[in-house]
Short mmCIF file of C-alpha atoms in Angstrom, two decimals:
data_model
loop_
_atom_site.label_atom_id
_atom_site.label_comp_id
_atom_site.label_asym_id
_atom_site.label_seq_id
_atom_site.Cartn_x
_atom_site.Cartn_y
_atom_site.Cartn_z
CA UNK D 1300 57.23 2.19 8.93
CA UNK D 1301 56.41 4.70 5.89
CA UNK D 1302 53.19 4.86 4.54
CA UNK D 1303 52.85 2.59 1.40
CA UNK D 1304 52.87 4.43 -1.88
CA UNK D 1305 49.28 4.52 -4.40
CA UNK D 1306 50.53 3.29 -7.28
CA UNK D 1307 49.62 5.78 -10.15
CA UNK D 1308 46.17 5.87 -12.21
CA UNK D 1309 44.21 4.39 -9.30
CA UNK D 1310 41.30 5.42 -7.16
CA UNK D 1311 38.73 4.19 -4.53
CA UNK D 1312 36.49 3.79 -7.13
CA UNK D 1313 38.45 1.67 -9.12
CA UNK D 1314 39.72 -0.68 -6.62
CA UNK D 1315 36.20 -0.85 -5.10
CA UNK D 1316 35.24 -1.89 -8.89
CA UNK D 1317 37.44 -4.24 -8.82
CA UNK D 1318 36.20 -6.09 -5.53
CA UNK D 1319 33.13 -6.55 -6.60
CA UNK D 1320 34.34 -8.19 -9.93
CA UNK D 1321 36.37 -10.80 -8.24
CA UNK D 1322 33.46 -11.62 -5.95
CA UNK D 1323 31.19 -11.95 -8.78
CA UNK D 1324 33.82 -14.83 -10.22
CA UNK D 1325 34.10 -16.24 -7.06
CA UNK D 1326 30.70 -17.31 -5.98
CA UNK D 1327 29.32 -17.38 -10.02
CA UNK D 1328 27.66 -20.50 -9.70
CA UNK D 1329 25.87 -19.58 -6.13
CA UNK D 1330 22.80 -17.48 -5.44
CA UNK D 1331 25.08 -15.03 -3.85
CA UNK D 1332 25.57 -11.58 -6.42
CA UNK D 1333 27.28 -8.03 -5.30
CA UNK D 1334 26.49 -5.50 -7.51
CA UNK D 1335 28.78 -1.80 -7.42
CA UNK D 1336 27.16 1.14 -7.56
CA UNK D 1337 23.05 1.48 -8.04
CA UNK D 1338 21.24 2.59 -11.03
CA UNK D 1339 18.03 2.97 -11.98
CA UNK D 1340 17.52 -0.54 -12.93
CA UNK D 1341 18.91 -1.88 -9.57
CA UNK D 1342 16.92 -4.47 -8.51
CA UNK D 1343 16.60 -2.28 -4.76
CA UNK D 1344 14.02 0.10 -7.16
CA UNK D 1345 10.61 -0.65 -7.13
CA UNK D 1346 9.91 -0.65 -11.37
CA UNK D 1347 6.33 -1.27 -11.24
CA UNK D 1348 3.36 -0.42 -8.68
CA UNK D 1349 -0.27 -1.59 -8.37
CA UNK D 1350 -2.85 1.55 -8.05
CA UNK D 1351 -5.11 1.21 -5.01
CA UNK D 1352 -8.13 3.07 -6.84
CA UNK D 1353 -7.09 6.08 -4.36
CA UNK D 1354 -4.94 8.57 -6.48
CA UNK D 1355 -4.12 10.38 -3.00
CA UNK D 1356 -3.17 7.20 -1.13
CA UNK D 1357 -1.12 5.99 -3.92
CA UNK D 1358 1.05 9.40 -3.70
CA UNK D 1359 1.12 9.09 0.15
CA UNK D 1360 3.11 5.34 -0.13
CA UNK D 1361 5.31 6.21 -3.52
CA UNK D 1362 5.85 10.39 -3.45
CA UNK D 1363 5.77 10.17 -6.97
CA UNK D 1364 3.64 12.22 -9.24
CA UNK D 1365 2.82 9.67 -12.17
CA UNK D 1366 2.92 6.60 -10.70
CA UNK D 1367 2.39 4.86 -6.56
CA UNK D 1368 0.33 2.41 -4.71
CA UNK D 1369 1.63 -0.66 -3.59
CA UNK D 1370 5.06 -1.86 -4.92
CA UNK D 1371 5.89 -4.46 -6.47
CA UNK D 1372 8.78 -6.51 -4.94
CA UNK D 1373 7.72 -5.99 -1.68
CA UNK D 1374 5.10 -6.70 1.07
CA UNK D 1375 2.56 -4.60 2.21
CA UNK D 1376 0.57 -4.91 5.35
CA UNK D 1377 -3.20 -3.45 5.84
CA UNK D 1378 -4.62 -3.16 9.24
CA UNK D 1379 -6.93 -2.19 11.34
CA UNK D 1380 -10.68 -2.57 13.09
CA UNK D 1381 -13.41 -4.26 11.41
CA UNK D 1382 -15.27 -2.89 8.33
CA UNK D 1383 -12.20 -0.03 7.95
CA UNK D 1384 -12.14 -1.21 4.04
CA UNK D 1385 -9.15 -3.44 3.99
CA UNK D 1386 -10.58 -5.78 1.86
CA UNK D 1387 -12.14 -3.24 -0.58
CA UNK D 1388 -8.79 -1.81 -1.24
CA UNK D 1389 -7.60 -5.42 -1.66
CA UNK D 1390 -10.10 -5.79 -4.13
CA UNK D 1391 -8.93 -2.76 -5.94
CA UNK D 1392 -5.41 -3.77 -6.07
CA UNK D 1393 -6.59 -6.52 -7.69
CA UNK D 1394 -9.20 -4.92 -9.98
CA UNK D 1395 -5.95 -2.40 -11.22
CA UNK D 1396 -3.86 -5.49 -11.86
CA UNK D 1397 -5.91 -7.25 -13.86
CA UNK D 1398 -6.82 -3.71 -15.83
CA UNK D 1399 -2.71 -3.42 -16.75
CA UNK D 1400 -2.49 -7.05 -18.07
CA UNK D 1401 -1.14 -8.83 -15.07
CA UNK D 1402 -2.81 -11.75 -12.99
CA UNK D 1403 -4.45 -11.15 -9.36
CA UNK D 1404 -4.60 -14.48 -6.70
CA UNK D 1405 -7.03 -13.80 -4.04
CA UNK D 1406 -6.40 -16.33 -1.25
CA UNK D 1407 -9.67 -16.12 1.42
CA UNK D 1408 -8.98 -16.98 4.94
CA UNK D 1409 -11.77 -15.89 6.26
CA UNK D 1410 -14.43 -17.51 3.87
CA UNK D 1411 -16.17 -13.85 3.24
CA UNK D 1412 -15.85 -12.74 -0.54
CA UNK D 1413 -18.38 -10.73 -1.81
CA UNK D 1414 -18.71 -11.74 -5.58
CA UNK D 1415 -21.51 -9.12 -6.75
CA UNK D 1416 -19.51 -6.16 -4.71
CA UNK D 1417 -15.93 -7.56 -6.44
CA UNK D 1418 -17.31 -7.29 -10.00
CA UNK D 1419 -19.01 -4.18 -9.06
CA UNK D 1420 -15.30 -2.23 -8.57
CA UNK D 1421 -13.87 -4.19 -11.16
CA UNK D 1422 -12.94 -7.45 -10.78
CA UNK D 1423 -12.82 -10.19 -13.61
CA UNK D 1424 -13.79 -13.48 -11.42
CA UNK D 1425 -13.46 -15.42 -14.87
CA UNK D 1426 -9.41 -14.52 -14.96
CA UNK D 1427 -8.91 -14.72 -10.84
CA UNK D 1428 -6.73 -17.47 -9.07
CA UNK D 1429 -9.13 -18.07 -6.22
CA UNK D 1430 -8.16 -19.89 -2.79
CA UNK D 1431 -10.44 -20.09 0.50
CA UNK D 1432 -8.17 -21.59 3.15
CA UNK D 1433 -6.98 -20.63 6.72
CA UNK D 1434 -4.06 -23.40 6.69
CA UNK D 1435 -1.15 -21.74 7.13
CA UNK D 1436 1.74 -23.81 6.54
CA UNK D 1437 -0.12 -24.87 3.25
CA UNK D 1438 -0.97 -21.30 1.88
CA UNK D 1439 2.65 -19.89 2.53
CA UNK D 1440 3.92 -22.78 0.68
CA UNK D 1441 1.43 -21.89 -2.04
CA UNK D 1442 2.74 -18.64 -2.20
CA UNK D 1443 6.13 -19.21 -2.73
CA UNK D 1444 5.39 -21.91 -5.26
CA UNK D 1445 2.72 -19.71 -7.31
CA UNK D 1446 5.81 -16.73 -7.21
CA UNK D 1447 8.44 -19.39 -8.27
CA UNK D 1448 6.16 -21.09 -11.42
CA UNK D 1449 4.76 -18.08 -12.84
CA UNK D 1450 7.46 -15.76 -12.99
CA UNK D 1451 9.22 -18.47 -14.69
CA UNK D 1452 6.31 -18.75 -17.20
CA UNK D 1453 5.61 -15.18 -17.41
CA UNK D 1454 8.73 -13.58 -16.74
CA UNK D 1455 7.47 -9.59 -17.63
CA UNK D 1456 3.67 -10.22 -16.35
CA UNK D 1457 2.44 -8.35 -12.86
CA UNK D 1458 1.37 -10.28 -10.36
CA UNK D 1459 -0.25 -9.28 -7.23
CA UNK D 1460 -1.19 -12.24 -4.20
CA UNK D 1461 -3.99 -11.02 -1.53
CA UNK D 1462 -4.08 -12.38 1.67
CA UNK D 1463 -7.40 -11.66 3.48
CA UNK D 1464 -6.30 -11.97 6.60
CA UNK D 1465 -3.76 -13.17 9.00
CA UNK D 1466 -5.59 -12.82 12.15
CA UNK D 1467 -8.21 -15.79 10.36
CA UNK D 1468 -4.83 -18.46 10.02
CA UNK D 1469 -4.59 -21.80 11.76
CA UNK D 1470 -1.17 -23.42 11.83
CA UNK D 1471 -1.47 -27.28 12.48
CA UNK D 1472 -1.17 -27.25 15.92
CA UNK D 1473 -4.12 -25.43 16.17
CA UNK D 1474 -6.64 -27.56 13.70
CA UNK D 1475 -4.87 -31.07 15.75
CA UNK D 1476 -6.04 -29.63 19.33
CA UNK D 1477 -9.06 -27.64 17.99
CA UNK D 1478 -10.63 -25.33 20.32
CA UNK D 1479 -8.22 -26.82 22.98
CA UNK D 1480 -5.23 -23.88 22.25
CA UNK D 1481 -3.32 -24.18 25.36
CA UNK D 1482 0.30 -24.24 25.00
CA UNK D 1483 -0.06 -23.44 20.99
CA UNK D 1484 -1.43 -19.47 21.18
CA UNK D 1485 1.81 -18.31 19.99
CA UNK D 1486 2.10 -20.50 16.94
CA UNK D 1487 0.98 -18.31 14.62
CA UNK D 1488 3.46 -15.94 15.43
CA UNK D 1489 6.70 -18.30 15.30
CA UNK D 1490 5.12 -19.73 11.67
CA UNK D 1491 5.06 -16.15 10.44
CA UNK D 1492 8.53 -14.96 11.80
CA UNK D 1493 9.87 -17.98 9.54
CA UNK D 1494 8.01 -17.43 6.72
CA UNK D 1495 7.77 -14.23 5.99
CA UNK D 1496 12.17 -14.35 6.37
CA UNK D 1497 11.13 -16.64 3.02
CA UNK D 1498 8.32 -14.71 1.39
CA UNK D 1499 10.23 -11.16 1.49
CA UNK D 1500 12.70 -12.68 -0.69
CA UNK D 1501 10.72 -14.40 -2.62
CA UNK D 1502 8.68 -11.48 -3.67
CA UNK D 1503 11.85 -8.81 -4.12
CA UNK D 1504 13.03 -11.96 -6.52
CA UNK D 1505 10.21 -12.84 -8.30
CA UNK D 1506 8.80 -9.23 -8.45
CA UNK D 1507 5.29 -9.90 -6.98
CA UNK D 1508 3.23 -7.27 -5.18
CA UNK D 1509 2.42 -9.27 -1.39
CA UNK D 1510 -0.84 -7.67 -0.10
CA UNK D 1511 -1.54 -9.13 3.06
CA UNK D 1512 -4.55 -7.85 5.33
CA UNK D 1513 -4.65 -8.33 9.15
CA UNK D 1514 -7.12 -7.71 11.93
CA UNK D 1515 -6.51 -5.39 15.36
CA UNK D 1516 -7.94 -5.79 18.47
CA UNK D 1517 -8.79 -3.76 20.87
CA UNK D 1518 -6.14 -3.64 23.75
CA UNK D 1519 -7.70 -4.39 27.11
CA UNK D 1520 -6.85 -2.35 30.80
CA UNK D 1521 -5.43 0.27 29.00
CA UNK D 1522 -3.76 2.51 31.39
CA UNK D 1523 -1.57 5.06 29.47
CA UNK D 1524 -4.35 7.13 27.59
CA UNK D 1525 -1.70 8.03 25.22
CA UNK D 1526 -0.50 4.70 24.20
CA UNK D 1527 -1.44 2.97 21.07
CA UNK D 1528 -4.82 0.98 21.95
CA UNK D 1529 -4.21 -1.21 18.91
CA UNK D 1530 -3.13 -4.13 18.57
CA UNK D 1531 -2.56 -6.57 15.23
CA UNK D 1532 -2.32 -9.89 15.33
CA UNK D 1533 1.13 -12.27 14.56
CA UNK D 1534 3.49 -10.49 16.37
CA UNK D 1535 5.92 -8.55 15.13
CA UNK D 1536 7.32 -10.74 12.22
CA UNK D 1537 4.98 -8.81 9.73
CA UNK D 1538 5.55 -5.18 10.94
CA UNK D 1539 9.44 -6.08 10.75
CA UNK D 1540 9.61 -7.41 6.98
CA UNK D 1541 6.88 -5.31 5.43
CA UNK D 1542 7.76 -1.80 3.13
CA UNK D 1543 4.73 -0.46 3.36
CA UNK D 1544 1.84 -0.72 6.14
CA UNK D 1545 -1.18 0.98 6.39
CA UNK D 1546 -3.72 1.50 9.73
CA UNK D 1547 -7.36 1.61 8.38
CA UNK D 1548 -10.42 2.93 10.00
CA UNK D 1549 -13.64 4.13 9.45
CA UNK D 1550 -14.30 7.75 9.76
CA UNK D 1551 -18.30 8.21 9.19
CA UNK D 1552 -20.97 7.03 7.36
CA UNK D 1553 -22.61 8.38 3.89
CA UNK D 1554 -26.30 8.28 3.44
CA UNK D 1555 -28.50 8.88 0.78
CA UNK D 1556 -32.41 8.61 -0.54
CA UNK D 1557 -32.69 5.18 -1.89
CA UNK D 1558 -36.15 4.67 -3.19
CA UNK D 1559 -37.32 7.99 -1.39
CA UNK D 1560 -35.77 5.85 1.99
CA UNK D 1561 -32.55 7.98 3.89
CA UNK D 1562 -29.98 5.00 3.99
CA UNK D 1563 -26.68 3.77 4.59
CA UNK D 1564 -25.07 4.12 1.02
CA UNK D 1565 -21.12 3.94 1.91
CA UNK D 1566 -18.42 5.49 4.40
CA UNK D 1567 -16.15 7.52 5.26
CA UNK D 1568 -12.58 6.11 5.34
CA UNK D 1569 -9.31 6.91 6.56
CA UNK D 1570 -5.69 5.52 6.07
CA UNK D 1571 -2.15 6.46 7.68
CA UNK D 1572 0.63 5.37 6.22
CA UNK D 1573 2.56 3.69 9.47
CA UNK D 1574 5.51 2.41 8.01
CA UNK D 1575 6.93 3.36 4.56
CA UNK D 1576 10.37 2.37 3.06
CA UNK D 1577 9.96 4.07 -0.28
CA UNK D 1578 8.61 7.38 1.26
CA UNK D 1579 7.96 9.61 4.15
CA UNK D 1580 5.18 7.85 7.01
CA UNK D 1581 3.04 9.11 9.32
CA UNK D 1582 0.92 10.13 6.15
CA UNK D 1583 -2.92 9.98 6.67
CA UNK D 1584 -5.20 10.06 3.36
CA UNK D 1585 -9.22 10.13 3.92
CA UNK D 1586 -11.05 8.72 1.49
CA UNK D 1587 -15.24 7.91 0.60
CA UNK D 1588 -16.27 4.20 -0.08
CA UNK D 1589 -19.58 3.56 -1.79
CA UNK D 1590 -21.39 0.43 -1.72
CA UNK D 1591 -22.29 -0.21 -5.58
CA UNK D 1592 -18.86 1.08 -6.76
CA UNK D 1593 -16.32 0.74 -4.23
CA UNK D 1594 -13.61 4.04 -3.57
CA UNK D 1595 -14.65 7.67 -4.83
CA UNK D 1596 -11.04 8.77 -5.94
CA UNK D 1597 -11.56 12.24 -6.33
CA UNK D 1598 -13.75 13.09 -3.66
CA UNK D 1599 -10.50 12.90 -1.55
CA UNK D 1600 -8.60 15.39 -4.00
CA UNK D 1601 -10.42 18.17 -2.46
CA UNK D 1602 -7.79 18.87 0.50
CA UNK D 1603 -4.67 18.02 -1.37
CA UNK D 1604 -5.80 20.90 -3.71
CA UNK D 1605 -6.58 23.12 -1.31
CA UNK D 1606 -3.54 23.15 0.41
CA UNK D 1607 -1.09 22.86 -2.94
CA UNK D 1608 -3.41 23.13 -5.83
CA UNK D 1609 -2.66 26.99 -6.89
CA UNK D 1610 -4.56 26.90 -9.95
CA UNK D 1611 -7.95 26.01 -8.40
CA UNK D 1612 -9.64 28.84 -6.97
CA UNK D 1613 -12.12 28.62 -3.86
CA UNK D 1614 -14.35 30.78 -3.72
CA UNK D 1615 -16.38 30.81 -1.31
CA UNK D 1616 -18.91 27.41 -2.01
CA UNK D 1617 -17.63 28.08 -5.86
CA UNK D 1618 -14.79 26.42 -7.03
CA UNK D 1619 -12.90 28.30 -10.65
CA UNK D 1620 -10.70 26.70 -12.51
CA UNK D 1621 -9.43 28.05 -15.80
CA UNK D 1622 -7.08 25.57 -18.27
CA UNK D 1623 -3.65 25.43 -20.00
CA UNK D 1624 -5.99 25.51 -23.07
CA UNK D 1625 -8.30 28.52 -22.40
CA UNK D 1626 -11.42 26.03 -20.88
CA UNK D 1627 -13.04 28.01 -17.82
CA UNK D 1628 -15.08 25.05 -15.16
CA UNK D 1629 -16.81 26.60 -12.28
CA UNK D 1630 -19.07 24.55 -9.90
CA UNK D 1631 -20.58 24.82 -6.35
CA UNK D 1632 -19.21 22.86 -4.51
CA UNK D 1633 -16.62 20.04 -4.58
CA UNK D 1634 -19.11 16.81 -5.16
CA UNK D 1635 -20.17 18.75 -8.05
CA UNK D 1636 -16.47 20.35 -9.54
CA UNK D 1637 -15.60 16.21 -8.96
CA UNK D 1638 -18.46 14.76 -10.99
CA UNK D 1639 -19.17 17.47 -13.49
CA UNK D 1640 -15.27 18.27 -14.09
CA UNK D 1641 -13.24 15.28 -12.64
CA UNK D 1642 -15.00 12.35 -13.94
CA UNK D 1643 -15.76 13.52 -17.03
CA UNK D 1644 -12.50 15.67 -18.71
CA UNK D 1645 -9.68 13.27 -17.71
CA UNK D 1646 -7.25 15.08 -19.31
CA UNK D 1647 -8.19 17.99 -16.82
CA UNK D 1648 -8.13 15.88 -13.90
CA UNK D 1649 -4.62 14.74 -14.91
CA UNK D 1650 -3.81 18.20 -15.62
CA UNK D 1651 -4.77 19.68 -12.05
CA UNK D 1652 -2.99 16.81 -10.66
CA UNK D 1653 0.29 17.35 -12.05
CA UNK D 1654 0.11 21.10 -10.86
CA UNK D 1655 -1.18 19.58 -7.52
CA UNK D 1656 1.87 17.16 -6.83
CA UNK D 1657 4.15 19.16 -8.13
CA UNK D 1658 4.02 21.71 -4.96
CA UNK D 1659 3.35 18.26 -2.59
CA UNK D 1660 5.99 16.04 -3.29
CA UNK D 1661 8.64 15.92 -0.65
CA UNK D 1662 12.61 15.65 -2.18
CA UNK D 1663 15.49 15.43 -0.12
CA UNK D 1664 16.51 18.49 -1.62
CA UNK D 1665 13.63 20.57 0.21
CA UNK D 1666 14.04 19.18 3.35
CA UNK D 1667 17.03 21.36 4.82
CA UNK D 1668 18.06 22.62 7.27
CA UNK D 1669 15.97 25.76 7.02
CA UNK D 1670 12.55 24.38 6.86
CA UNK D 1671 10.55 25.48 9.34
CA UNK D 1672 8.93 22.59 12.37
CA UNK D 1673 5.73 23.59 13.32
CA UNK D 1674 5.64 21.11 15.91
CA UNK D 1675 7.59 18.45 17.09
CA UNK D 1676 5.46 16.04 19.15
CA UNK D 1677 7.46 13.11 20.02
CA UNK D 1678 4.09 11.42 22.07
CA UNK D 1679 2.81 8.03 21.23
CA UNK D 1680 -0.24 8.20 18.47
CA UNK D 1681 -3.32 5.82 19.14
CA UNK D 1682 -3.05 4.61 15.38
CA UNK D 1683 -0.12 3.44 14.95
CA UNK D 1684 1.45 -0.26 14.73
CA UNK D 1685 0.88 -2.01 18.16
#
């Protein structure tokens, strides 16, 4: 049989086109939608993000130069040991929200909020949506509901929902039996592979930034010293529908004088990016936390400019800088070039940083075949997802 004849003036394009258009008329009056082609105003683009009051850890999720953090549209999962500073960078997610107009719900599982330390990094109290509940079933209905009325009511507002944590949920088989858990351990994890099927859309729909934090635990008769010795609670529902997750851990301790007394006055902190559908993973970020004022964002500059800053001279303990407009800095040391410099000429800050990212940010178009691998370790790393 001969090949059929294309009739003249048409193309793949076209026809393709035209699939999509009869689909569209077909199922009109259903949810379902097929769109042809993407733009920049697909809904698959993440159009807004939520600063986690680390510059460097927003650039780590979104490779972006002006804007990152955690997306809007999608869920995000923190992790990790106790006291790693999930919940502070909650709290600045939060804090950034309600600084660019939008509204923050802070839903407590595990009955801990520290008011004093959430108004010291920023947070309005007076304007929060507060919950403290570990019932499962009824805060992922909340959720949804919350996502559902207020987008309706506020259809161009942000809104960012912080769960704080997983590991602290009950579903109701657990509160019925109480401490008696025999038979129901595994609950949790077939409520979340259900619901978070539900909240993933729901948040891609109504455009709401899902935080949700979530505990790890130590694995027990490890044998393999090089597998991961983590372990996070729920299964693997929320590693599966999550964009963006993020292992937390301390790293060391700060002290300082305090009334002439040497003292514990913040930490150390590191995050690696474990999973990351907007950007490249397996990116770690360090980071210093203070007690009175939460994260120290450009403390952590300091090896980011190192490495792709070109403009800042080290020299030696001395650190040069000379400006697009003629202004010559020069401090000892970083802590100083950061508080003397940083904190107080923005528009220098935001000036280095441009230079900075523009050298760091990864494109597909730099990532032939020619670069050059350094080292390609395909062993198990002790921080990933368990």
């Amino acid at each position: 049989m001969a090949p059929r004849k294309k009739k003249k003036g048409t193309s793949l394009v076209g026809v393709t086109e035209q699939v999509a258009k009869n689909l569209q008329k077909m199922y009109k009056n259903s949810a379902l939608t097929i769109q042809h082609g993407l733009d920049k105003d697909s809904s698959a683009n993440v159009t807004h993000w939520i600063p986690t009051g680390c510059r460097t850890l927003d650039l780590a999720i979104s490779n972006l130069p002006d804007v990152g953090g955690f997306p809007c549209g999608r869920l995000t999962i923190m992790y990790g040991p106790e006291q790693s500073g999930k919940s502070l960078v909650a709290m600045h997610a939060i804090a950034n929200t309600q600084k660019l107009g939008g509204q923050a719900v802070y839903i407590d599982a595990e009955y801990s909020i520290h008011e004093a330390f959430a108004s010291a990094i920023g947070v309005d109290l007076t304007t929060l949506d507060y919950m403290a509940s570990n019932e499962a079933e009824k805060i992922f209905s909340l959720i949804e509901s919350y996502c559902m009325v207020f987008r309706k009511e506020n259809p161009d507002r942000l809104l960012t929902i912080v769960l704080d944590s997983i590991a602290s949920l009950l579903t109701e088989d657990n509160i019925k039996n109480g401490h008696d858990v025999k038979g129901y351990d595994t609950s949790l994890s077939r409520l979340l592979s259900s619901s978070f099927r539900i909240l993933a859309a729901v948040a891609k729909k109504c455009n709401v930034a899902l935080i949700f934090t979530n505990q790890a635990r130590y694995k027990m008769n490890l044998m393999n010293p090089r597998e991961n010795p983590w372990k996070a609670f729920g299964g693997q529902a929320a590693p599966h529908y999550a964009s963006v997750i993020l292992f937390m851990e301390k790293s060391g301790v700060i002290k300082g004088k305090v009334n002439g007394e040497e003292r514990s006055i913040g930490r150390h902190a590191r995050a690696k990016v474990v999973k990351n559908r907007l950007a490249a993973p397996d990116t770690k970020v360090e980071f210093d936390i203070y007690f009175n004022r939460g994260i120290d964002d450009h403390i952590s500059w300091m090896k980011l400019i190192k490495a792709f800053g070109n403009r800042v001279v080290f020299d030696g303990a001395w650190i040069n800088y000379v400006a697009l407009d003629g202004r010559v800095f020069k401090e000892n040391g970083w802590v100083k070039f950061s508080k003397n410099v940083l904190d107080v000429y923005p528009e220098i800050a935001d000036e280095i940083w441009l230079n900075m990212t523009e050298k760091y940010i990864q494109t597909y178009a730099n990532l032939g075949d020619d670069v050059e691998i350094i080292m390609d370790d395909e062993s198990t790393e002790t921080d990933g997802e368990g």
